[in-house]
Amino acid sequence: MSQATDPATLEQILAAAADAAGTTAAATPAQRAGWLNAAADALDAAADELIALASRETHLPASPRLQGELKRTTFQLRLFGEVLADGAFLGVTVDHADAAWPMGPRPDIRRLLTPIGPVLVFAASNFPFAFSVAGGDTASALAAGCPVVLKAHSGHPELSARTGDVLREALVGAGAPEGIFAVIQGQQNGVTALKDPRIQAASFTGSVPGGRALFDIATSRPSPIPFYGELGSVNPVVVTRAAIDARGEAIAKGYAGSFTLGAGQFCTKPGLLFLPEGHGLEDTLREAVAAIPAQPMLNERIAAGFADGLAKLSDVAGVEVLSESGGAEGISHGATLLATTAKAFLADADTVREECFGPASLIVTYADQDELISLLGVMEPGLTATIQGEESDVDWIRPVLPSLTRVAGRLLWNDWPTGVTVTWAQEHGGPYPATTAPTSTSVGTAAIERFLRPVAWQGFPDALLPEPLQENNPWDLPRRIDGKRQ
């Protein structure tokens, strides 16, 4: 296991990041894209070594899980290169001076998004590539022009160190400044870095208690900073009567596969299944869950936390175990599907509505549309909400949509939430406690917006303006000129 970064090295890393911020911000989009592509190439070249390390430290299978996750990681690095080439992320807006402006004479004002400065990224445990050292937070911050200090997760320290070496060497080798990226180890060092005035923003993926503690630190600094935390999510699935009649068996099997995928250690795992009373899927669900073997969890701490959470959930009045599989041995756990009624769900204030991180899920039966809306009304917000319905359900579903929109950042129709593609339109966020910043996303190209801040330039001569704002548009960027897109 890697040791905590010593204080002298931590200071060197923070100072180097601050020193690199100006150079990184001044780099052209084409230069930054070159850095990201070089990093992706280097990670692909080191795939065999990195996947072996990841499998040993996290107990996740090399194929197809880790192979696919590393491919996702390098894909998103390259995708942010496309974001940079597109140029719209800078939000360039030019309002020329206008003596006849209805609000009175308007001066020349030009607005541009600029890098916020050094970013501290807290890596996640459950995705050792895609949400870790070279993951989406790192990729989007680097694309924005921000140096990154990466706090490694204790669940895979050796992988973090090696991935960090590969990433840093590739970035610097492609022309990035020396302080553009570094990995630090140790819980207290993460707190120390978060408090350091040179850090200008932070991101986190993990538990609600851990994320909330860091969020409070970030916002209570003498100079508070943005903190983009992804914390917890239950991710409800609503199934209609028409959907059960049309394809109930497929829904039951799909749900069992989704909530047990990766031993239930996905932040988008569907934790609640809302079924109409008398749904008739009990036997199908029992069989689907019973067929799923026990799977190793990421580490002993997470396995113990799951066991405790499952025990608390099972002890709630009105909750019964509908199906189990595989048992438990060491850090391996089988799947557990529980069931309760709307009355019991509404009566319990906490346990049945909280995330149970691992291969468990809870069925809640509802009598009618009004009761379903009441159930959704007491839920904590999360990342996703899914509807399994039919075209004939449109009028029935429409009044339910406001409740689903309230509790989720991504709505799905006849799909499962455990696939989060990296693309331009993706939204991986939601109201607290899903995230600490509900206006943001941590997946997809819009993630770059977290690490940019707007600056307006009023009345400046062209020669002193940043190149994206100059009249001849030397970077050939998409811009809004006097209210019209060009």
CSV table of N, CA, C and O in Angstrom, one decimal, residues 301-401:
chain,number,residue,atom,x,y,z
A,301,ARG,N,-14.2,-2.7,3.9
A,301,ARG,CA,-15.0,-1.6,4.5
A,301,ARG,C,-16.3,-1.5,3.8
A,301,ARG,O,-17.4,-1.4,4.4
A,302,ILE,N,-16.3,-1.6,2.4
A,302,ILE,CA,-17.6,-1.4,1.7
A,302,ILE,C,-18.5,-2.7,1.9
A,302,ILE,O,-19.7,-2.5,2.1
A,303,ALA,N,-17.8,-3.8,2.0
A,303,ALA,CA,-18.6,-5.1,2.2
A,303,ALA,C,-19.3,-5.0,3.6
A,303,ALA,O,-20.5,-5.4,3.8
A,304,ALA,N,-18.6,-4.5,4.6
A,304,ALA,CA,-19.1,-4.4,5.9
A,304,ALA,C,-20.2,-3.4,6.0
A,304,ALA,O,-21.3,-3.6,6.6
A,305,GLY,N,-20.0,-2.3,5.3
A,305,GLY,CA,-21.1,-1.2,5.2
A,305,GLY,C,-22.3,-1.7,4.6
A,305,GLY,O,-23.4,-1.4,5.0
A,306,PHE,N,-22.2,-2.5,3.5
A,306,PHE,CA,-23.4,-3.1,2.9
A,306,PHE,C,-24.1,-4.1,3.8
A,306,PHE,O,-25.3,-4.0,3.9
A,307,ALA,N,-23.4,-4.9,4.5
A,307,ALA,CA,-24.0,-5.8,5.4
A,307,ALA,C,-24.8,-5.1,6.5
A,307,ALA,O,-25.9,-5.5,6.9
A,308,ASP,N,-24.2,-4.0,7.0
A,308,ASP,CA,-24.9,-3.3,8.1
A,308,ASP,C,-26.2,-2.6,7.5
A,308,ASP,O,-27.2,-2.6,8.1
A,309,GLY,N,-26.0,-2.0,6.3
A,309,GLY,CA,-27.2,-1.3,5.7
A,309,GLY,C,-28.3,-2.3,5.4
A,309,GLY,O,-29.5,-2.0,5.6
A,310,LEU,N,-27.9,-3.5,4.9
A,310,LEU,CA,-28.9,-4.5,4.5
A,310,LEU,C,-29.6,-5.0,5.8
A,310,LEU,O,-30.9,-5.2,5.8
A,311,ALA,N,-28.9,-5.1,6.9
A,311,ALA,CA,-29.5,-5.6,8.1
A,311,ALA,C,-30.5,-4.6,8.6
A,311,ALA,O,-31.6,-4.9,9.1
A,312,LYS,N,-30.2,-3.3,8.6
A,312,LYS,CA,-31.1,-2.2,9.0
A,312,LYS,C,-32.3,-2.2,8.2
A,312,LYS,O,-33.4,-2.0,8.7
A,313,LEU,N,-32.1,-2.3,6.9
A,313,LEU,CA,-33.3,-2.3,6.0
A,313,LEU,C,-34.2,-3.5,6.2
A,313,LEU,O,-35.4,-3.4,6.2
A,314,SER,N,-33.6,-4.7,6.4
A,314,SER,CA,-34.4,-5.9,6.7
A,314,SER,C,-35.2,-5.8,8.0
A,314,SER,O,-36.2,-6.5,8.1
A,315,ASP,N,-34.7,-5.0,8.9
A,315,ASP,CA,-35.4,-4.9,10.2
A,315,ASP,C,-36.5,-3.9,10.3
A,315,ASP,O,-37.2,-3.8,11.3
A,316,VAL,N,-36.7,-3.2,9.2
A,316,VAL,CA,-37.8,-2.2,9.2
A,316,VAL,C,-39.1,-2.9,9.2
A,316,VAL,O,-39.3,-3.8,8.4
A,317,ALA,N,-40.0,-2.4,10.0
A,317,ALA,CA,-41.4,-3.0,10.1
A,317,ALA,C,-42.0,-2.9,8.7
A,317,ALA,O,-42.0,-1.9,8.1
A,318,GLY,N,-42.6,-4.0,8.3
A,318,GLY,CA,-43.3,-4.1,7.0
A,318,GLY,C,-42.4,-4.4,5.8
A,318,GLY,O,-42.9,-4.6,4.7
A,319,VAL,N,-41.1,-4.6,6.0
A,319,VAL,CA,-40.2,-5.0,5.0
A,319,VAL,C,-39.9,-6.5,5.1
A,319,VAL,O,-39.5,-7.0,6.2
A,320,GLU,N,-40.0,-7.2,4.0
A,320,GLU,CA,-39.7,-8.6,4.0
A,320,GLU,C,-38.7,-8.9,2.9
A,320,GLU,O,-38.7,-8.2,1.9
A,321,VAL,N,-38.0,-10.0,3.1
A,321,VAL,CA,-37.0,-10.5,2.0
A,321,VAL,C,-37.8,-11.3,1.0
A,321,VAL,O,-38.4,-12.3,1.4
A,322,LEU,N,-37.8,-10.9,-0.2
A,322,LEU,CA,-38.5,-11.6,-1.3
A,322,LEU,C,-37.6,-12.7,-1.9
A,322,LEU,O,-38.1,-13.8,-2.2
A,323,SER,N,-36.3,-12.4,-2.1
A,323,SER,CA,-35.4,-13.3,-2.7
A,323,SER,C,-34.0,-13.0,-2.3
A,323,SER,O,-33.6,-11.9,-2.1
A,324,GLU,N,-33.2,-14.1,-2.2
A,324,GLU,CA,-31.8,-14.0,-1.9
A,324,GLU,C,-31.0,-14.9,-2.8
A,324,GLU,O,-31.5,-15.9,-3.2
A,325,SER,N,-29.7,-14.6,-3.0
A,325,SER,CA,-28.9,-15.5,-3.7
A,325,SER,C,-27.4,-15.5,-3.2
A,325,SER,O,-27.0,-14.5,-2.7
A,326,GLY,N,-26.8,-16.6,-3.3
A,326,GLY,CA,-25.3,-16.6,-3.1
A,326,GLY,C,-24.8,-16.5,-1.7
A,326,GLY,O,-23.7,-16.9,-1.4
A,327,GLY,N,-25.5,-16.0,-0.8
A,327,GLY,CA,-25.0,-15.8,0.6
A,327,GLY,C,-23.9,-14.8,0.7
A,327,GLY,O,-23.7,-14.0,-0.2
A,328,ALA,N,-23.1,-14.9,1.8
A,328,ALA,CA,-22.0,-14.0,2.0
A,328,ALA,C,-20.8,-14.7,2.5
A,328,ALA,O,-20.9,-15.6,3.4
A,329,GLU,N,-19.6,-14.4,2.0
A,329,GLU,CA,-18.4,-15.0,2.4
A,329,GLU,C,-17.3,-14.0,2.2
A,329,GLU,O,-17.0,-13.7,1.0
A,330,GLY,N,-16.6,-13.6,3.2
A,330,GLY,CA,-15.6,-12.6,3.1
A,330,GLY,C,-16.1,-11.3,2.6
A,330,GLY,O,-17.1,-10.8,3.1
A,331,ILE,N,-15.6,-10.8,1.5
A,331,ILE,CA,-16.1,-9.6,0.9
A,331,ILE,C,-17.1,-9.9,-0.2
A,331,ILE,O,-17.6,-8.9,-0.9
A,332,SER,N,-17.4,-11.1,-0.4
A,332,SER,CA,-18.4,-11.5,-1.4
A,332,SER,C,-19.8,-11.5,-0.8
A,332,SER,O,-20.0,-12.0,0.3
A,333,HIS,N,-20.8,-11.0,-1.6
A,333,HIS,CA,-22.2,-11.0,-1.2
A,333,HIS,C,-23.1,-11.4,-2.3
A,333,HIS,O,-22.8,-11.0,-3.5
A,334,GLY,N,-24.1,-12.1,-2.0
A,334,GLY,CA,-25.2,-12.4,-3.0
A,334,GLY,C,-26.1,-11.3,-3.1
A,334,GLY,O,-26.0,-10.2,-2.4
A,335,ALA,N,-27.1,-11.4,-4.0
A,335,ALA,CA,-28.1,-10.4,-4.1
A,335,ALA,C,-29.3,-10.6,-3.2
A,335,ALA,O,-29.6,-11.7,-2.8
A,336,THR,N,-29.9,-9.5,-2.8
A,336,THR,CA,-31.1,-9.5,-1.9
A,336,THR,C,-32.1,-8.6,-2.5
A,336,THR,O,-31.9,-7.4,-2.7
A,337,LEU,N,-33.3,-9.1,-2.7
A,337,LEU,CA,-34.5,-8.3,-3.1
A,337,LEU,C,-35.5,-8.3,-2.0
A,337,LEU,O,-35.9,-9.3,-1.5
A,338,LEU,N,-35.9,-7.1,-1.5
A,338,LEU,CA,-36.8,-6.9,-0.4
A,338,LEU,C,-38.1,-6.3,-1.0
A,338,LEU,O,-38.1,-5.8,-2.1
A,339,ALA,N,-39.2,-6.3,-0.2
A,339,ALA,CA,-40.4,-5.8,-0.6
A,339,ALA,C,-41.2,-5.2,0.6
A,339,ALA,O,-41.0,-5.6,1.7
A,340,THR,N,-41.9,-4.1,0.3
A,340,THR,CA,-42.7,-3.5,1.3
A,340,THR,C,-44.0,-2.8,0.6
A,340,THR,O,-44.1,-2.9,-0.6
A,341,THR,N,-44.8,-2.3,1.4
A,341,THR,CA,-46.0,-1.6,0.9
A,341,THR,C,-45.8,-0.1,0.9
A,341,THR,O,-44.9,0.4,1.6
A,342,ALA,N,-46.7,0.6,0.3
A,342,ALA,CA,-46.7,2.1,0.3
A,342,ALA,C,-46.8,2.6,1.7
A,342,ALA,O,-46.2,3.6,2.1
A,343,LYS,N,-47.7,2.0,2.5
A,343,LYS,CA,-48.0,2.5,3.8
A,343,LYS,C,-46.7,2.4,4.7
A,343,LYS,O,-46.4,3.3,5.4
A,344,ALA,N,-46.0,1.3,4.6
A,344,ALA,CA,-44.7,1.1,5.4
A,344,ALA,C,-43.7,2.1,4.9
A,344,ALA,O,-42.9,2.7,5.6
A,345,PHE,N,-43.6,2.3,3.6
A,345,PHE,CA,-42.6,3.2,3.0
A,345,PHE,C,-42.9,4.6,3.5
A,345,PHE,O,-41.9,5.4,3.8
A,346,LEU,N,-44.1,5.0,3.5
A,346,LEU,CA,-44.5,6.4,3.9
A,346,LEU,C,-44.3,6.6,5.4
A,346,LEU,O,-44.0,7.7,5.9
A,347,ALA,N,-44.4,5.5,6.2
A,347,ALA,CA,-44.3,5.6,7.6
A,347,ALA,C,-42.8,5.7,8.1
A,347,ALA,O,-42.5,6.3,9.1
A,348,ASP,N,-41.9,5.0,7.4
A,348,ASP,CA,-40.5,5.0,7.8
A,348,ASP,C,-39.8,6.3,7.3
A,348,ASP,O,-39.9,6.7,6.1
A,349,ALA,N,-39.2,7.0,8.2
A,349,ALA,CA,-38.6,8.3,7.8
A,349,ALA,C,-37.3,8.3,7.1
A,349,ALA,O,-37.0,9.2,6.4
A,350,ASP,N,-36.5,7.2,7.3
A,350,ASP,CA,-35.2,7.2,6.8
A,350,ASP,C,-34.8,6.0,6.0
A,350,ASP,O,-34.5,6.0,4.8
A,351,THR,N,-34.7,4.8,6.7
A,351,THR,CA,-34.0,3.7,6.2
A,351,THR,C,-34.5,3.2,4.8
A,351,THR,O,-33.6,3.0,3.9
A,352,VAL,N,-35.8,3.1,4.6
A,352,VAL,CA,-36.2,2.6,3.3
A,352,VAL,C,-36.0,3.6,2.1
A,352,VAL,O,-36.2,3.2,1.0
A,353,ARG,N,-35.7,4.8,2.5
A,353,ARG,CA,-35.5,5.8,1.4
A,353,ARG,C,-34.0,6.1,1.2
A,353,ARG,O,-33.7,7.0,0.3
A,354,GLU,N,-33.1,5.5,1.9
A,354,GLU,CA,-31.7,5.8,1.7
A,354,GLU,C,-31.0,4.7,0.8
A,354,GLU,O,-31.5,3.6,0.7
A,355,GLU,N,-29.9,5.2,0.2
A,355,GLU,CA,-29.1,4.3,-0.6
A,355,GLU,C,-28.5,3.1,0.3
A,355,GLU,O,-28.0,3.4,1.3
A,356,CYS,N,-28.6,1.9,-0.2
A,356,CYS,CA,-27.9,0.8,0.4
A,356,CYS,C,-26.9,0.3,-0.7
A,356,CYS,O,-27.2,-0.3,-1.6
A,357,PHE,N,-25.7,0.7,-0.5
A,357,PHE,CA,-24.6,0.6,-1.5
A,357,PHE,C,-24.2,-0.9,-1.6
A,357,PHE,O,-23.5,-1.4,-0.8
A,358,GLY,N,-24.7,-1.6,-2.6
A,358,GLY,CA,-24.4,-3.0,-2.8
A,358,GLY,C,-25.5,-3.7,-3.5
A,358,GLY,O,-26.5,-3.0,-3.9
A,359,PRO,N,-25.5,-5.0,-3.6
A,359,PRO,CA,-26.5,-5.7,-4.4
A,359,PRO,C,-27.8,-6.0,-3.7
A,359,PRO,O,-28.2,-7.1,-3.4
A,360,ALA,N,-28.5,-4.9,-3.4
A,360,ALA,CA,-29.8,-5.0,-2.7
A,360,ALA,C,-30.7,-4.0,-3.3
A,360,ALA,O,-30.3,-2.9,-3.7
A,361,SER,N,-32.0,-4.3,-3.4
A,361,SER,CA,-33.0,-3.3,-3.8
A,361,SER,C,-34.3,-3.6,-3.1
A,361,SER,O,-34.5,-4.7,-2.6
A,362,LEU,N,-35.2,-2.6,-3.2
A,362,LEU,CA,-36.5,-2.7,-2.5
A,362,LEU,C,-37.7,-2.5,-3.4
A,362,LEU,O,-37.7,-1.5,-4.2
A,363,ILE,N,-38.7,-3.4,-3.4
A,363,ILE,CA,-39.9,-3.2,-4.1
A,363,ILE,C,-40.9,-2.5,-3.2
A,363,ILE,O,-41.1,-2.8,-2.1
A,364,VAL,N,-41.6,-1.5,-3.8
A,364,VAL,CA,-42.7,-0.8,-3.1
A,364,VAL,C,-43.9,-0.9,-4.0
A,364,VAL,O,-43.9,-0.5,-5.2
A,365,THR,N,-45.0,-1.4,-3.5
A,365,THR,CA,-46.2,-1.5,-4.3
A,365,THR,C,-47.1,-0.3,-4.0
A,365,THR,O,-47.2,0.3,-2.9
A,366,TYR,N,-47.8,0.2,-5.1
A,366,TYR,CA,-48.6,1.3,-5.0
A,366,TYR,C,-50.0,1.0,-5.6
A,366,TYR,O,-50.2,0.1,-6.5
A,367,ALA,N,-51.0,1.6,-5.0
A,367,ALA,CA,-52.4,1.3,-5.4
A,367,ALA,C,-52.9,2.0,-6.7
A,367,ALA,O,-53.6,1.4,-7.5
A,368,ASP,N,-52.5,3.3,-6.8
A,368,ASP,CA,-52.9,4.0,-7.9
A,368,ASP,C,-52.0,5.2,-8.2
A,368,ASP,O,-51.0,5.3,-7.5
A,369,GLN,N,-52.3,6.0,-9.2
A,369,GLN,CA,-51.5,7.2,-9.5
A,369,GLN,C,-51.2,8.1,-8.3
A,369,GLN,O,-50.1,8.6,-8.1
A,370,ASP,N,-52.3,8.4,-7.6
A,370,ASP,CA,-52.2,9.4,-6.5
A,370,ASP,C,-51.2,8.8,-5.4
A,370,ASP,O,-50.4,9.6,-4.9
A,371,GLU,N,-51.3,7.5,-5.1
A,371,GLU,CA,-50.4,7.0,-4.1
A,371,GLU,C,-48.9,7.0,-4.6
A,371,GLU,O,-48.0,7.2,-3.9
A,372,LEU,N,-48.8,6.7,-5.9
A,372,LEU,CA,-47.4,6.7,-6.5
A,372,LEU,C,-46.8,8.1,-6.4
A,372,LEU,O,-45.7,8.3,-6.0
A,373,ILE,N,-47.6,9.2,-6.7
A,373,ILE,CA,-47.1,10.5,-6.6
A,373,ILE,C,-46.8,10.9,-5.1
A,373,ILE,O,-45.8,11.5,-4.8
A,374,SER,N,-47.6,10.3,-4.2
A,374,SER,CA,-47.3,10.5,-2.7
A,374,SER,C,-45.9,9.9,-2.4
A,374,SER,O,-45.1,10.5,-1.6
A,375,LEU,N,-45.7,8.7,-2.9
A,375,LEU,CA,-44.4,8.0,-2.6
A,375,LEU,C,-43.2,8.8,-3.2
A,375,LEU,O,-42.2,9.0,-2.5
A,376,LEU,N,-43.4,9.2,-4.4
A,376,LEU,CA,-42.3,10.0,-5.0
A,376,LEU,C,-42.1,11.3,-4.3
A,376,LEU,O,-40.9,11.9,-4.2
A,377,GLY,N,-43.1,11.9,-3.7
A,377,GLY,CA,-43.0,13.1,-3.0
A,377,GLY,C,-42.2,13.1,-1.7
A,377,GLY,O,-41.7,14.2,-1.3
A,378,VAL,N,-42.0,12.0,-1.1
A,378,VAL,CA,-41.2,11.9,0.1
A,378,VAL,C,-39.8,11.4,-0.1
A,378,VAL,O,-39.0,11.2,0.8
A,379,MET,N,-39.5,11.1,-1.4
A,379,MET,CA,-38.1,10.6,-1.7
A,379,MET,C,-37.1,11.7,-1.7
A,379,MET,O,-37.3,12.8,-2.1
A,380,GLU,N,-35.9,11.3,-1.3
A,380,GLU,CA,-34.7,12.2,-1.5
A,380,GLU,C,-34.3,12.2,-2.9
A,380,GLU,O,-34.4,11.2,-3.6
A,381,PRO,N,-33.9,13.4,-3.5
A,381,PRO,CA,-33.5,13.4,-4.9
A,381,PRO,C,-32.3,12.5,-5.1
A,381,PRO,O,-31.5,12.2,-4.2
A,382,GLY,N,-32.1,12.2,-6.4
A,382,GLY,CA,-31.0,11.3,-6.8
A,382,GLY,C,-30.5,11.7,-8.2
A,382,GLY,O,-30.8,12.7,-8.8
A,383,LEU,N,-29.8,10.7,-8.8
A,383,LEU,CA,-29.2,10.9,-10.1
A,383,LEU,C,-30.2,10.6,-11.2
A,383,LEU,O,-30.2,11.3,-12.2
A,384,THR,N,-31.0,9.5,-11.0
A,384,THR,CA,-31.8,9.0,-12.1
A,384,THR,C,-33.2,8.7,-11.6
A,384,THR,O,-33.4,8.4,-10.4
A,385,ALA,N,-34.2,8.6,-12.6
A,385,ALA,CA,-35.5,8.1,-12.3
A,385,ALA,C,-35.9,7.4,-13.6
A,385,ALA,O,-35.8,8.0,-14.7
A,386,THR,N,-36.5,6.2,-13.5
A,386,THR,CA,-36.8,5.4,-14.7
A,386,THR,C,-38.3,5.1,-14.8
A,386,THR,O,-38.9,4.8,-13.7
A,387,ILE,N,-38.8,5.1,-16.0
A,387,ILE,CA,-40.2,4.7,-16.2
A,387,ILE,C,-40.1,3.5,-17.2
A,387,ILE,O,-39.5,3.5,-18.2
A,388,GLN,N,-40.8,2.4,-16.8
A,388,GLN,CA,-41.0,1.3,-17.6
A,388,GLN,C,-42.5,1.3,-18.0
A,388,GLN,O,-43.4,1.0,-17.1
A,389,GLY,N,-42.8,1.8,-19.2
A,389,GLY,CA,-44.2,2.0,-19.6
A,389,GLY,C,-44.5,1.7,-21.0
A,389,GLY,O,-43.5,1.3,-21.7
A,390,GLU,N,-45.7,1.9,-21.5
A,390,GLU,CA,-46.1,1.7,-22.8
A,390,GLU,C,-46.6,3.0,-23.4
A,390,GLU,O,-46.9,4.0,-22.7
A,391,GLU,N,-46.7,3.1,-24.8
A,391,GLU,CA,-47.2,4.3,-25.4
A,391,GLU,C,-48.6,4.6,-24.9
A,391,GLU,O,-49.0,5.8,-24.8
A,392,SER,N,-49.3,3.6,-24.6
A,392,SER,CA,-50.7,3.8,-24.1
A,392,SER,C,-50.7,4.4,-22.7
A,392,SER,O,-51.8,4.9,-22.3
A,393,ASP,N,-49.6,4.5,-22.0
A,393,ASP,CA,-49.5,5.1,-20.7
A,393,ASP,C,-49.3,6.6,-20.7
A,393,ASP,O,-49.2,7.2,-19.7
A,394,VAL,N,-49.2,7.2,-21.9
A,394,VAL,CA,-48.8,8.6,-22.0
A,394,VAL,C,-49.6,9.5,-21.1
A,394,VAL,O,-49.1,10.3,-20.3
A,395,ASP,N,-50.9,9.4,-21.2
A,395,ASP,CA,-51.7,10.3,-20.3
A,395,ASP,C,-51.6,10.0,-18.8
A,395,ASP,O,-51.7,10.9,-18.0
A,396,TRP,N,-51.4,8.7,-18.5
A,396,TRP,CA,-51.3,8.3,-17.1
A,396,TRP,C,-49.9,8.8,-16.5
A,396,TRP,O,-49.9,9.2,-15.4
A,397,ILE,N,-48.9,8.7,-17.4
A,397,ILE,CA,-47.6,9.1,-16.9
A,397,ILE,C,-47.4,10.6,-16.8
A,397,ILE,O,-46.7,11.1,-15.9
A,398,ARG,N,-48.0,11.4,-17.7
A,398,ARG,CA,-47.8,12.8,-17.7
A,398,ARG,C,-47.9,13.5,-16.4
A,398,ARG,O,-47.0,14.3,-16.0
A,399,PRO,N,-48.9,13.2,-15.5
A,399,PRO,CA,-49.0,13.9,-14.2
A,399,PRO,C,-47.9,13.4,-13.2
A,399,PRO,O,-47.7,14.1,-12.2
A,400,VAL,N,-47.3,12.3,-13.5
A,400,VAL,CA,-46.2,11.8,-12.7
A,400,VAL,C,-44.9,12.4,-12.9
A,400,VAL,O,-44.0,12.5,-12.1
A,401,LEU,N,-44.7,12.9,-14.2
A,401,LEU,CA,-43.4,13.4,-14.6
A,401,LEU,C,-42.8,14.6,-13.7
A,401,LEU,O,-41.6,14.6,-13.4
